[in-house]
XYZ file of C-alpha atoms in Angstrom:
352
model
C 25.798 22.068 115.815
C 24.183 21.557 112.414
C 21.855 24.044 110.728
C 19.415 22.778 108.146
C 19.687 19.586 110.176
C 16.764 17.768 108.557
C 17.754 18.616 104.974
C 19.955 16.657 102.620
C 23.378 17.911 103.749
C 22.396 18.628 107.341
C 20.871 15.219 108.058
C 23.869 13.475 106.496
C 26.090 15.547 108.789
C 23.987 14.723 111.858
C 24.200 10.975 111.256
C 27.900 11.135 110.433
C 28.999 13.064 113.498
C 26.822 11.035 115.874
C 28.486 7.921 114.417
C 31.840 9.580 115.140
C 30.889 9.789 118.833
C 29.683 13.404 119.018
C 26.479 14.747 120.506
C 24.740 16.892 117.893
C 22.474 19.911 118.209
C 20.251 20.345 115.166
C 18.572 23.546 113.985
C 15.800 23.283 111.395
C 12.385 24.960 111.199
C 11.258 23.243 107.967
C 11.553 26.394 105.858
C 11.959 24.078 102.882
C 8.195 23.452 103.093
C 7.680 27.229 102.845
C 10.029 27.481 99.874
C 8.871 24.483 97.815
C 5.606 23.131 99.251
C 4.537 20.121 101.307
C 6.324 17.598 99.080
C 9.661 19.196 100.042
C 9.036 19.193 103.804
C 11.892 17.933 105.981
C 9.607 17.048 108.896
C 9.662 13.296 108.258
C 13.462 13.275 108.080
C 13.632 15.227 111.353
C 11.413 12.664 113.088
C 13.540 9.862 111.663
C 16.702 11.404 113.112
C 15.110 11.841 116.529
C 13.834 8.252 116.560
C 17.119 6.715 115.411
C 19.595 8.799 117.381
C 17.778 9.353 120.666
C 19.525 11.519 123.235
C 22.625 11.931 121.052
C 20.625 14.341 118.884
C 18.779 17.404 120.194
C 16.575 19.214 117.718
C 15.655 22.908 117.883
C 12.850 24.347 115.747
C 14.640 27.665 115.387
C 14.914 30.281 112.623
C 18.507 31.318 111.922
C 17.241 34.870 111.308
C 16.424 35.078 115.040
C 19.740 36.380 116.387
C 18.657 36.427 120.041
C 17.411 32.830 120.002
C 20.575 31.637 118.274
C 22.807 33.429 120.753
C 20.911 31.963 123.696
C 21.352 28.462 122.279
C 25.083 28.970 121.683
C 25.446 30.241 125.252
C 24.149 26.925 126.600
C 26.945 25.043 124.795
C 29.911 27.411 124.903
C 33.378 25.909 124.646
C 31.980 22.380 124.357
C 31.080 23.178 120.746
C 33.578 21.483 118.417
C 32.078 22.503 115.082
C 29.274 24.407 113.412
C 28.113 22.901 110.108
C 26.007 25.576 108.440
C 23.822 23.979 105.782
C 20.591 25.987 106.198
C 19.742 28.122 103.163
C 17.230 29.282 100.615
C 18.748 27.370 97.675
C 16.789 28.345 94.539
C 17.482 30.980 91.855
C 13.824 31.218 90.896
C 12.484 31.423 94.454
C 14.961 34.175 95.338
C 13.591 36.364 92.558
C 10.066 35.976 93.983
C 11.077 37.128 97.473
C 14.552 38.725 97.519
C 14.229 39.950 101.118
C 13.547 36.505 102.574
C 16.286 34.994 100.405
C 18.854 37.533 101.593
C 17.901 37.482 105.257
C 18.042 33.675 105.383
C 21.262 33.282 103.402
C 23.234 36.376 104.452
C 21.787 37.616 107.751
C 21.338 34.093 109.080
C 24.984 33.324 108.353
C 26.053 36.550 110.048
C 24.100 35.659 113.208
C 25.713 32.215 113.331
C 29.207 33.639 112.860
C 28.679 36.232 115.579
C 27.368 33.645 118.061
C 30.322 31.400 117.257
C 32.734 34.297 117.853
C 31.080 35.175 121.174
C 30.631 31.705 122.637
C 32.752 29.116 120.787
C 35.731 30.823 119.121
C 37.695 27.559 118.899
C 34.969 25.738 116.966
C 35.425 24.982 113.269
C 32.807 26.866 111.226
C 31.940 24.969 108.026
C 29.845 26.912 105.530
C 27.971 25.218 102.691
C 28.534 27.831 100.008
C 27.890 27.387 96.281
C 29.580 27.684 92.915
C 26.924 30.311 92.117
C 29.193 32.840 93.843
C 31.064 32.897 90.522
C 27.929 34.182 88.797
C 27.677 33.487 85.087
C 31.400 34.066 84.506
C 31.943 30.374 83.634
C 29.693 30.957 80.599
C 32.467 33.064 79.056
C 34.682 29.986 78.776
C 35.426 28.847 75.185
C 33.076 25.859 75.257
C 32.808 23.399 72.397
C 29.442 21.897 71.412
C 29.638 18.115 71.330
C 26.944 15.519 70.704
C 25.547 15.311 74.247
C 27.284 18.155 76.108
C 29.330 21.310 76.195
C 33.006 20.710 76.884
C 36.243 22.662 77.231
C 39.142 21.997 74.893
C 41.536 19.442 76.368
C 44.366 21.985 76.478
C 42.393 24.689 78.336
C 43.781 25.625 81.800
C 40.383 24.738 83.352
C 39.999 21.422 81.545
C 40.293 19.561 84.877
C 37.840 21.923 86.564
C 37.283 25.518 87.608
C 39.600 26.718 90.412
C 38.971 29.079 93.321
C 40.976 31.800 91.541
C 38.127 32.521 89.108
C 36.879 36.075 89.895
C 33.434 36.446 91.450
C 32.547 40.055 90.543
C 31.508 42.005 87.400
C 29.114 39.330 86.195
C 25.457 38.280 86.566
C 24.784 36.260 89.707
C 21.004 36.009 90.210
C 19.653 37.240 93.538
C 20.337 33.840 95.095
C 23.948 34.049 93.961
C 24.248 37.533 95.451
C 22.960 36.454 98.874
C 25.368 33.521 98.905
C 28.271 35.778 97.874
C 27.493 37.986 100.884
C 27.464 34.988 103.209
C 30.613 33.485 101.660
C 32.580 36.728 102.092
C 31.324 37.102 105.680
C 32.590 33.612 106.488
C 35.992 34.470 105.039
C 36.114 37.810 106.844
C 35.244 36.361 110.248
C 38.049 33.872 109.707
C 40.688 36.393 108.718
C 39.589 39.335 110.871
C 38.681 37.465 114.068
C 40.971 34.454 113.500
C 38.083 31.998 113.564
C 38.455 28.556 112.003
C 36.096 29.219 109.116
C 35.915 27.461 105.758
C 33.645 27.996 102.748
C 32.918 24.989 100.565
C 31.701 26.210 97.176
C 29.686 23.210 96.072
C 28.460 22.151 92.687
C 25.282 20.041 92.668
C 24.843 18.463 96.111
C 22.658 15.391 96.013
C 21.884 11.978 97.451
C 19.054 9.556 98.298
C 17.640 11.806 101.040
C 17.262 14.781 98.701
C 13.662 16.039 98.534
C 14.088 17.123 94.923
C 11.600 19.683 93.604
C 11.081 21.531 90.329
C 13.033 24.536 91.606
C 15.908 22.731 93.315
C 17.727 19.387 93.373
C 17.851 18.448 89.721
C 19.128 14.839 89.893
C 16.623 13.786 92.562
C 13.755 15.568 90.817
C 14.800 14.196 87.425
C 14.725 10.641 88.780
C 11.425 11.292 90.537
C 9.837 12.537 87.306
C 11.181 9.532 85.402
C 9.800 7.079 87.962
C 6.380 8.751 88.322
C 5.699 9.862 84.750
C 5.742 13.542 85.740
C 6.605 15.847 82.799
C 10.042 17.466 83.086
C 11.277 20.684 81.475
C 14.944 21.322 80.682
C 15.598 25.069 80.738
C 18.085 26.431 78.220
C 21.153 25.288 76.317
C 19.333 22.382 74.595
C 20.209 20.109 77.544
C 23.946 20.328 76.827
C 24.777 22.076 80.127
C 27.203 20.157 82.346
C 27.216 19.827 86.144
C 29.432 17.972 88.539
C 27.513 16.142 91.247
C 28.653 15.169 94.726
C 26.925 12.661 96.994
C 26.088 14.133 100.391
C 28.181 11.439 102.106
C 31.267 12.512 100.131
C 30.612 16.137 101.025
C 30.297 15.340 104.731
C 33.539 13.368 104.547
C 35.183 16.610 103.379
C 33.544 18.489 106.260
C 34.812 15.870 108.695
C 38.353 16.270 107.357
C 38.416 19.977 108.235
C 36.814 19.365 111.636
C 39.537 16.856 112.485
C 42.319 19.101 111.122
C 41.118 22.715 111.125
C 41.820 24.803 108.037
C 43.625 28.119 107.743
C 41.102 30.773 108.878
C 39.008 31.965 105.955
C 39.822 28.982 103.738
C 37.867 28.569 100.498
C 37.511 25.345 98.518
C 35.597 24.402 95.407
C 33.972 21.059 96.128
C 31.980 18.701 93.949
C 32.265 15.533 91.942
C 34.995 17.003 89.758
C 36.005 14.996 86.731
C 35.073 11.837 88.670
C 31.340 12.596 88.845
C 29.718 14.856 86.271
C 27.157 14.777 83.470
C 25.144 16.903 81.083
C 21.361 17.158 81.325
C 21.011 14.949 78.243
C 23.340 12.347 79.743
C 21.486 12.437 83.075
C 18.163 11.821 81.303
C 19.565 8.744 79.553
C 20.919 7.381 82.844
C 17.603 7.946 84.664
C 15.707 6.129 81.924
C 18.102 3.197 81.996
C 17.980 2.854 85.790
C 14.208 3.353 86.125
C 13.410 1.216 83.095
C 10.986 3.745 81.629
C 11.030 6.832 79.430
C 10.995 10.373 80.796
C 8.313 12.706 79.476
C 10.425 15.805 78.861
C 10.723 18.909 76.732
C 13.368 21.565 76.087
C 12.615 25.214 76.858
C 15.056 27.553 75.053
C 14.935 30.094 77.927
C 17.765 29.457 80.400
C 17.412 30.380 84.061
C 19.052 33.661 85.128
C 22.739 33.163 85.913
C 22.626 29.456 85.082
C 25.924 27.831 84.163
C 26.538 26.218 80.793
C 29.424 24.186 82.202
C 30.633 23.563 85.711
C 33.169 21.036 86.901
C 35.002 21.761 90.154
C 38.766 21.762 90.323
C 39.368 19.709 93.483
C 43.147 20.034 93.489
C 43.399 22.664 96.246
C 41.327 20.655 98.706
C 43.022 17.393 97.716
C 46.432 19.029 98.278
C 45.461 20.104 101.814
C 43.505 16.916 102.624
C 45.024 14.170 100.447
C 43.110 11.320 102.127
C 39.786 12.624 100.815
C 38.326 11.706 97.464
C 34.741 11.301 96.167
C 33.421 7.741 96.246
C 30.121 8.037 94.329
C 29.887 8.846 90.608
C 26.705 9.960 88.819
C 25.406 6.447 87.951
C 25.927 5.328 91.570
C 24.184 8.445 92.888
C 21.190 7.953 90.604
C 20.896 4.269 91.514
C 20.947 5.205 95.211
C 18.228 7.836 94.680
C 16.134 5.340 92.708
C 16.476 2.467 95.179
C 15.860 4.589 98.290
C 12.661 6.082 96.874
C 11.323 3.244 94.707
C 8.298 2.324 96.788
C 7.354 5.855 97.850
C 7.594 7.522 94.441
C 6.007 4.702 92.455
C 3.109 4.672 94.912
């Protein structure tokens, strides 16, 4: 079962697990259109999955806030359910501040309903939660960052130089309302694992991206940055003079990590930071240069000194804990490869 099944992560998961021989139930009610407008709709991707996968994929236009409907669907599957991949979410800082109640009920209450239905009907299933590094709030901004020509960077001898580990505290800092709703969901996933002995795992992702990402101004910065470069749409960089650093993970690499824990279930309540790590990361300034080189045209952009609430100056995931538990996994796509894939997959549509 995959929630957010027509979105970036969800659709990648659907295709992957069907290719692995599973039947997949998808849940997606195109809330992304509500969040970000018609250009962000997942309807076309949903129709593509149904056309390509046929009877192996069953789609349900269902809201994860509807506990009764979710429970009824879980009851039809029961013990046959091998895994729940929970990728449905309201993913934007800015949107959450506009409507905190919807943000919280989607991200926190929706996750609670899914956990409870899993506990009641499929307690042996692996529950994979797509969490976020925003659970750490703005605490990473307290790191002793150095200002370099195109980016912020940690000193080479800093304990986090290879990435931020799961041991970084998540409280007593500014999270944004989106970060708070994801913290609630993340802790629920852990608690259901430890308290009820469910096979739950939270993946705290950095920037999740790929060629199927419907990037918008409020979410999905690499896809939207490439789209603006290709179409001549003005782009605004918020805060930090474009020196902020993000690691970026291709959706296929993320789903490969999900598959690893489905095949060999984790310790209940496991938590992993996941992203491109030192293999795949860039600053905003570096990403702009790459987009211009790949698209063969200049980006019309400006720098706004006002940073978004809770936004990180520097984030690179420490992947060592996950790599220690699942040594066969490693990311395959770096930032230039990701941007080329986004460009090539959307060339005709965006330029038109």
